[in-house]
PDB file of C-alpha atoms in Angstrom:
ATOM      1  CA  MET A   1      87.143 -51.701 -23.034  1.00  0.00           C
ATOM      2  CA  ASN A   2      85.499 -53.639 -21.340  1.00  0.00           C
ATOM      3  CA  LYS A   3      82.850 -56.456 -22.670  1.00  0.00           C
ATOM      4  CA  GLN A   4      79.401 -54.390 -21.358  1.00  0.00           C
ATOM      5  CA  THR A   5      80.863 -50.887 -23.177  1.00  0.00           C
ATOM      6  CA  PHE A   6      81.801 -52.823 -26.388  1.00  0.00           C
ATOM      7  CA  ASN A   7      78.116 -54.298 -26.662  1.00  0.00           C
ATOM      8  CA  TRP A   8      77.104 -50.671 -25.978  1.00  0.00           C
ATOM      9  CA  TRP A   9      79.100 -49.847 -28.988  1.00  0.00           C
ATOM     10  CA  VAL A  10      77.619 -52.210 -31.471  1.00  0.00           C
ATOM     11  CA  ARG A  11      74.330 -51.575 -30.690  1.00  0.00           C
ATOM     12  CA  LYS A  12      74.434 -47.940 -31.016  1.00  0.00           C
ATOM     13  CA  SER A  13      76.466 -48.462 -34.376  1.00  0.00           C
ATOM     14  CA  HIS A  14      73.714 -51.117 -35.696  1.00  0.00           C
ATOM     15  CA  ARG A  15      71.344 -48.874 -34.864  1.00  0.00           C
ATOM     16  CA  TYR A  16      72.755 -45.729 -36.658  1.00  0.00           C
ATOM     17  CA  LEU A  17      73.626 -47.752 -39.905  1.00  0.00           C
ATOM     18  CA  GLY A  18      70.068 -49.149 -39.720  1.00  0.00           C
ATOM     19  CA  ILE A  19      68.910 -45.118 -39.951  1.00  0.00           C
ATOM     20  CA  ILE A  20      71.656 -44.081 -42.482  1.00  0.00           C
ATOM     21  CA  LEU A  21      70.904 -47.571 -44.611  1.00  0.00           C
ATOM     22  CA  GLY A  22      66.794 -47.090 -44.068  1.00  0.00           C
ATOM     23  CA  ILE A  23      67.101 -43.696 -45.156  1.00  0.00           C
ATOM     24  CA  GLN A  24      69.031 -44.572 -48.657  1.00  0.00           C
ATOM     25  CA  PHE A  25      66.298 -47.511 -49.543  1.00  0.00           C
ATOM     26  CA  VAL A  26      63.309 -44.844 -48.815  1.00  0.00           C
ATOM     27  CA  LEU A  27      65.081 -42.307 -51.679  1.00  0.00           C
ATOM     28  CA  TRP A  28      65.879 -45.206 -53.860  1.00  0.00           C
ATOM     29  CA  THR A  29      62.296 -46.198 -53.513  1.00  0.00           C
ATOM     30  CA  ILE A  30      60.393 -42.724 -54.129  1.00  0.00           C
ATOM     31  CA  SER A  31      63.133 -41.877 -56.681  1.00  0.00           C
ATOM     32  CA  GLY A  32      62.502 -45.165 -58.652  1.00  0.00           C
ATOM     33  CA  VAL A  33      58.198 -45.181 -58.596  1.00  0.00           C
ATOM     34  CA  PHE A  34      59.097 -41.397 -60.031  1.00  0.00           C
ATOM     35  CA  PHE A  35      61.305 -42.326 -62.814  1.00  0.00           C
ATOM     36  CA  ALA A  36      59.212 -45.378 -63.594  1.00  0.00           C
ATOM     37  CA  TRP A  37      55.826 -43.307 -64.184  1.00  0.00           C
ATOM     38  CA  THR A  38      57.298 -40.077 -66.026  1.00  0.00           C
ATOM     39  CA  ASP A  39      58.457 -40.487 -69.740  1.00  0.00           C
ATOM     40  CA  ILE A  40      61.896 -41.279 -70.168  1.00  0.00           C
ATOM     41  CA  ASN A  41      62.131 -39.231 -73.127  1.00  0.00           C
ATOM     42  CA  ARG A  42      60.732 -36.284 -71.486  1.00  0.00           C
ATOM     43  CA  ILE A  43      63.316 -36.690 -69.008  1.00  0.00           C
ATOM     44  CA  ARG A  44      66.126 -36.725 -71.586  1.00  0.00           C
ATOM     45  CA  GLY A  45      64.624 -33.938 -73.417  1.00  0.00           C
ATOM     46  CA  ASP A  46      64.143 -35.624 -77.040  1.00  0.00           C
ATOM     47  CA  HIS A  47      60.100 -34.033 -76.793  1.00  0.00           C
ATOM     48  CA  LEU A  48      62.042 -30.561 -77.734  1.00  0.00           C
ATOM     49  CA  ARG A  49      63.855 -32.083 -80.380  1.00  0.00           C
ATOM     50  CA  LYS A  50      62.032 -31.669 -83.644  1.00  0.00           C
ATOM     51  CA  PRO A  51      61.776 -35.267 -85.790  1.00  0.00           C
ATOM     52  CA  GLY A  52      64.680 -35.974 -88.454  1.00  0.00           C
ATOM     53  CA  ALA A  53      64.317 -35.256 -91.807  1.00  0.00           C
ATOM     54  CA  PRO A  54      64.484 -37.619 -94.806  1.00  0.00           C
ATOM     55  CA  MET A  55      68.013 -38.359 -95.833  1.00  0.00           C
ATOM     56  CA  GLN A  56      68.630 -36.296 -98.961  1.00  0.00           C
ATOM     57  CA  THR A  57      71.328 -36.763-101.878  1.00  0.00           C
ATOM     58  CA  VAL A  58      71.903 -35.132-104.789  1.00  0.00           C
ATOM     59  CA  GLU A  59      73.631 -35.635-108.197  1.00  0.00           C
ATOM     60  CA  GLY A  60      77.396 -36.055-108.724  1.00  0.00           C
ATOM     61  CA  MET A  61      78.369 -37.441-105.676  1.00  0.00           C
ATOM     62  CA  VAL A  62      81.795 -38.808-104.823  1.00  0.00           C
ATOM     63  CA  SER A  63      82.100 -43.024-104.886  1.00  0.00           C
ATOM     64  CA  PRO A  64      82.458 -44.233-101.275  1.00  0.00           C
ATOM     65  CA  SER A  65      85.489 -45.956-102.848  1.00  0.00           C
ATOM     66  CA  GLU A  66      87.042 -42.814-103.703  1.00  0.00           C
ATOM     67  CA  ILE A  67      86.494 -41.367 -99.974  1.00  0.00           C
ATOM     68  CA  GLY A  68      88.099 -44.673 -98.802  1.00  0.00           C
ATOM     69  CA  LYS A  69      91.375 -44.123-101.363  1.00  0.00           C
ATOM     70  CA  THR A  70      91.332 -40.512 -99.493  1.00  0.00           C
ATOM     71  CA  VAL A  71      91.329 -41.757 -96.489  1.00  0.00           C
ATOM     72  CA  ASN A  72      94.304 -44.687 -97.101  1.00  0.00           C
ATOM     73  CA  ALA A  73      96.240 -41.772 -98.406  1.00  0.00           C
ATOM     74  CA  ILE A  74      95.800 -39.850 -95.047  1.00  0.00           C
ATOM     75  CA  ASP A  75      96.779 -42.724 -92.929  1.00  0.00           C
ATOM     76  CA  GLY A  76      97.891 -46.026 -94.902  1.00  0.00           C
ATOM     77  CA  LYS A  77      97.111 -48.193 -91.841  1.00  0.00           C
ATOM     78  CA  ALA A  78      94.056 -46.890 -91.466  1.00  0.00           C
ATOM     79  CA  GLU A  79      91.545 -49.952 -90.899  1.00  0.00           C
ATOM     80  CA  LEU A  80      87.570 -48.533 -91.580  1.00  0.00           C
ATOM     81  CA  LYS A  81      84.810 -48.780 -88.927  1.00  0.00           C
ATOM     82  CA  SER A  82      82.376 -47.251 -90.030  1.00  0.00           C
ATOM     83  CA  PHE A  83      80.962 -45.025 -93.375  1.00  0.00           C
ATOM     84  CA  ARG A  84      78.190 -43.793 -93.480  1.00  0.00           C
ATOM     85  CA  LEU A  85      75.460 -40.797 -95.151  1.00  0.00           C
ATOM     86  CA  LEU A  86      75.056 -37.954 -93.432  1.00  0.00           C
ATOM     87  CA  ASN A  87      73.065 -34.942 -93.848  1.00  0.00           C
ATOM     88  CA  VAL A  88      74.659 -31.256 -92.720  1.00  0.00           C
ATOM     89  CA  LEU A  89      72.949 -27.693 -92.940  1.00  0.00           C
ATOM     90  CA  GLY A  90      71.325 -28.834 -95.758  1.00  0.00           C
ATOM     91  CA  LYS A  91      74.532 -30.475 -97.587  1.00  0.00           C
ATOM     92  CA  PRO A  92      75.198 -34.401 -98.025  1.00  0.00           C
ATOM     93  CA  TYR A  93      78.722 -35.783 -96.073  1.00  0.00           C
ATOM     94  CA  TYR A  94      80.440 -39.246 -95.731  1.00  0.00           C
ATOM     95  CA  GLU A  95      81.392 -39.858 -92.190  1.00  0.00           C
ATOM     96  CA  THR A  96      84.308 -42.070 -91.826  1.00  0.00           C
ATOM     97  CA  ILE A  97      85.284 -43.453 -88.511  1.00  0.00           C
ATOM     98  CA  TYR A  98      88.712 -45.659 -88.390  1.00  0.00           C
ATOM     99  CA  LYS A  99      91.369 -47.109 -86.384  1.00  0.00           C
ATOM    100  CA  ASP A 100      94.682 -45.918 -87.146  1.00  0.00           C
ATOM    101  CA  SER A 101      97.905 -47.734 -86.378  1.00  0.00           C
ATOM    102  CA  LYS A 102      97.672 -46.637 -82.240  1.00  0.00           C
ATOM    103  CA  GLU A 103      93.928 -48.425 -82.182  1.00  0.00           C
ATOM    104  CA  LYS A 104      92.751 -45.567 -82.004  1.00  0.00           C
ATOM    105  CA  SER A 105      89.817 -44.195 -83.221  1.00  0.00           C
ATOM    106  CA  ASN A 106      89.647 -41.144 -85.739  1.00  0.00           C
ATOM    107  CA  THR A 107      86.156 -39.528 -87.214  1.00  0.00           C
ATOM    108  CA  LEU A 108      86.991 -37.725 -90.404  1.00  0.00           C
ATOM    109  CA  LEU A 109      83.658 -35.870 -92.834  1.00  0.00           C
ATOM    110  CA  PHE A 110      84.047 -35.324 -96.377  1.00  0.00           C
ATOM    111  CA  ASP A 111      81.577 -33.640 -99.082  1.00  0.00           C
ATOM    112  CA  ALA A 112      79.914 -36.160-101.121  1.00  0.00           C
ATOM    113  CA  VAL A 113      80.016 -34.050-103.908  1.00  0.00           C
ATOM    114  CA  THR A 114      83.933 -32.490-104.009  1.00  0.00           C
ATOM    115  CA  GLY A 115      85.142 -35.102-101.756  1.00  0.00           C
ATOM    116  CA  GLU A 116      87.175 -32.578 -99.436  1.00  0.00           C
ATOM    117  CA  LYS A 117      87.826 -33.225 -96.296  1.00  0.00           C
ATOM    118  CA  ARG A 118      85.366 -31.103 -94.181  1.00  0.00           C
ATOM    119  CA  GLU A 119      86.944 -29.208 -90.988  1.00  0.00           C
ATOM    120  CA  ARG A 120      85.832 -29.150 -87.651  1.00  0.00           C
ATOM    121  CA  PHE A 121      82.596 -26.710 -87.068  1.00  0.00           C
ATOM    122  CA  GLU A 122      82.565 -23.299 -85.766  1.00  0.00           C
ATOM    123  CA  GLN A 123      80.638 -21.556 -83.216  1.00  0.00           C
ATOM    124  CA  LYS A 124      78.219 -20.086 -84.913  1.00  0.00           C
ATOM    125  CA  GLU A 125      77.251 -23.519 -87.773  1.00  0.00           C
ATOM    126  CA  ALA A 126      77.017 -25.061 -84.711  1.00  0.00           C
ATOM    127  CA  GLU A 127      74.798 -22.640 -83.051  1.00  0.00           C
ATOM    128  CA  LYS A 128      72.903 -22.847 -86.690  1.00  0.00           C
ATOM    129  CA  ILE A 129      72.679 -26.460 -86.755  1.00  0.00           C
ATOM    130  CA  VAL A 130      71.503 -26.931 -83.397  1.00  0.00           C
ATOM    131  CA  VAL A 131      68.953 -24.086 -83.310  1.00  0.00           C
ATOM    132  CA  GLU A 132      67.424 -26.037 -86.835  1.00  0.00           C
ATOM    133  CA  ALA A 133      67.455 -29.089 -84.433  1.00  0.00           C
ATOM    134  CA  LEU A 134      64.968 -27.511 -81.978  1.00  0.00           C
ATOM    135  CA  ALA A 135      61.234 -28.317 -82.495  1.00  0.00           C
ATOM    136  CA  LYS A 136      60.380 -24.680 -81.261  1.00  0.00           C
ATOM    137  CA  PRO A 137      62.602 -21.531 -81.549  1.00  0.00           C
ATOM    138  CA  ALA A 138      64.471 -20.953 -79.019  1.00  0.00           C
ATOM    139  CA  GLU A 139      67.355 -17.700 -77.620  1.00  0.00           C
ATOM    140  CA  ILE A 140      70.821 -19.383 -77.000  1.00  0.00           C
ATOM    141  CA  LYS A 141      72.060 -18.257 -73.625  1.00  0.00           C
ATOM    142  CA  GLU A 142      75.803 -19.409 -73.638  1.00  0.00           C
ATOM    143  CA  THR A 143      77.808 -21.707 -76.154  1.00  0.00           C
ATOM    144  CA  VAL A 144      80.981 -24.107 -74.594  1.00  0.00           C
ATOM    145  CA  PHE A 145      83.060 -25.466 -76.792  1.00  0.00           C
ATOM    146  CA  LEU A 146      84.248 -28.952 -74.854  1.00  0.00           C
ATOM    147  CA  THR A 147      87.384 -31.225 -74.550  1.00  0.00           C
ATOM    148  CA  LYS A 148      89.015 -33.537 -72.435  1.00  0.00           C
ATOM    149  CA  GLU A 149      90.462 -31.107 -70.377  1.00  0.00           C
ATOM    150  CA  ASN A 150      86.701 -29.651 -69.351  1.00  0.00           C
ATOM    151  CA  VAL A 151      84.695 -32.937 -69.697  1.00  0.00           C
ATOM    152  CA  GLY A 152      85.100 -36.058 -67.117  1.00  0.00           C
ATOM    153  CA  ALA A 153      84.055 -39.141 -65.513  1.00  0.00           C
ATOM    154  CA  HIS A 154      80.773 -37.821 -64.051  1.00  0.00           C
ATOM    155  CA  HIS A 155      79.933 -35.174 -66.652  1.00  0.00           C
ATOM    156  CA  GLU A 156      76.362 -35.565 -68.306  1.00  0.00           C
ATOM    157  CA  TYR A 157      78.697 -35.536 -72.200  1.00  0.00           C
ATOM    158  CA  ARG A 158      81.107 -38.337 -71.036  1.00  0.00           C
ATOM    159  CA  GLY A 159      81.495 -41.021 -73.034  1.00  0.00           C
ATOM    160  CA  GLN A 160      80.791 -39.087 -76.302  1.00  0.00           C
ATOM    161  CA  PRO A 161      82.518 -37.411 -79.251  1.00  0.00           C
ATOM    162  CA  LEU A 162      85.283 -34.613 -78.734  1.00  0.00           C
ATOM    163  CA  PRO A 163      85.495 -32.335 -79.050  1.00  0.00           C
ATOM    164  CA  ALA A 164      81.712 -31.032 -79.166  1.00  0.00           C
ATOM    165  CA  TRP A 165      79.576 -27.604 -78.686  1.00  0.00           C
ATOM    166  CA  ALA A 166      77.252 -27.522 -75.579  1.00  0.00           C
ATOM    167  CA  VAL A 167      74.608 -25.372 -76.828  1.00  0.00           C
ATOM    168  CA  SER A 168      72.447 -24.039 -73.765  1.00  0.00           C
ATOM    169  CA  PHE A 169      69.084 -22.564 -73.776  1.00  0.00           C
ATOM    170  CA  GLU A 170      66.232 -20.655 -70.816  1.00  0.00           C
ATOM    171  CA  ASP A 171      63.248 -21.187 -72.878  1.00  0.00           C
ATOM    172  CA  PRO A 172      60.858 -23.407 -72.610  1.00  0.00           C
ATOM    173  CA  VAL A 173      62.562 -25.364 -69.497  1.00  0.00           C
ATOM    174  CA  PRO A 174      66.501 -24.609 -68.974  1.00  0.00           C
ATOM    175  CA  PHE A 175      68.382 -27.729 -71.338  1.00  0.00           C
ATOM    176  CA  THR A 176      71.567 -28.049 -73.267  1.00  0.00           C
ATOM    177  CA  VAL A 177      72.372 -29.439 -77.152  1.00  0.00           C
ATOM    178  CA  TYR A 178      75.361 -31.277 -77.279  1.00  0.00           C
ATOM    179  CA  LEU A 179      76.844 -31.427 -80.955  1.00  0.00           C
ATOM    180  CA  ALA A 180      79.792 -33.302 -82.182  1.00  0.00           C
ATOM    181  CA  ALA A 181      82.301 -30.387 -83.447  1.00  0.00           C
ATOM    182  CA  ASP A 182      83.766 -32.848 -86.362  1.00  0.00           C
ATOM    183  CA  THR A 183      80.621 -33.760 -87.829  1.00  0.00           C
ATOM    184  CA  GLY A 184      77.762 -31.855 -87.491  1.00  0.00           C
ATOM    185  CA  GLN A 185      75.524 -34.280 -85.538  1.00  0.00           C
ATOM    186  CA  VAL A 186      73.547 -33.271 -82.658  1.00  0.00           C
ATOM    187  CA  ILE A 187      74.397 -36.113 -80.145  1.00  0.00           C
ATOM    188  CA  ARG A 188      72.212 -35.619 -77.234  1.00  0.00           C
ATOM    189  CA  PHE A 189      69.669 -33.103 -75.329  1.00  0.00           C
ATOM    190  CA  ARG A 190      70.109 -32.726 -71.418  1.00  0.00           C
ATOM    191  CA  THR A 191      67.113 -31.171 -69.504  1.00  0.00           C
ATOM    192  CA  ASN A 192      67.363 -30.539 -65.310  1.00  0.00           C
ATOM    193  CA  ASN A 193      64.984 -33.267 -65.206  1.00  0.00           C
ATOM    194  CA  TRP A 194      67.826 -35.440 -66.713  1.00  0.00           C
ATOM    195  CA  ARG A 195      70.204 -33.838 -64.028  1.00  0.00           C
ATOM    196  CA  ILE A 196      68.093 -34.768 -61.302  1.00  0.00           C
ATOM    197  CA  PHE A 197      67.809 -38.374 -62.857  1.00  0.00           C
ATOM    198  CA  ASP A 198      71.433 -38.792 -63.286  1.00  0.00           C
ATOM    199  CA  PHE A 199      72.009 -37.852 -59.735  1.00  0.00           C
TER     200      PHE A 199
END
């Protein structure tokens, strides 16, 4: 390749590279301005969520130290990381998060009155929790059980507690509510606006 041909290829490549980068910068600017002027809570779908109810306690609740003993009985090398009181379907539960001997994080839920370990929330329970969390009534379109196998690095629920239930609705807008199956907690709402924003 002679010098003249080489210079022609350099100029041509530079021109097309400039066009490609220019288009990308224009798209970044337009999308950045749009989302800077849009309420992030509406993008996330938080406006579809009912405000949280105040924490309810009942008489005769089991002492947290008793729950700690139960966790140690399950795993003698448990290192407690988090402990909190939750309300699920009108009942109080203790959520414990601990690390085992392999440094793996584990979550257990205990009935705060009986002290019994709560098993994973099934589909019907998950759907009831999600519907109660909505600001306005909506009809369920589909419910999907999520595990590590179907939540990849680019999934909109990435980095959140698994397994989980994904409950989808169509009205007033298409949106999905994600609920942690082990704790019965609504983790996040996601709408099409969020999907565009995420992209």
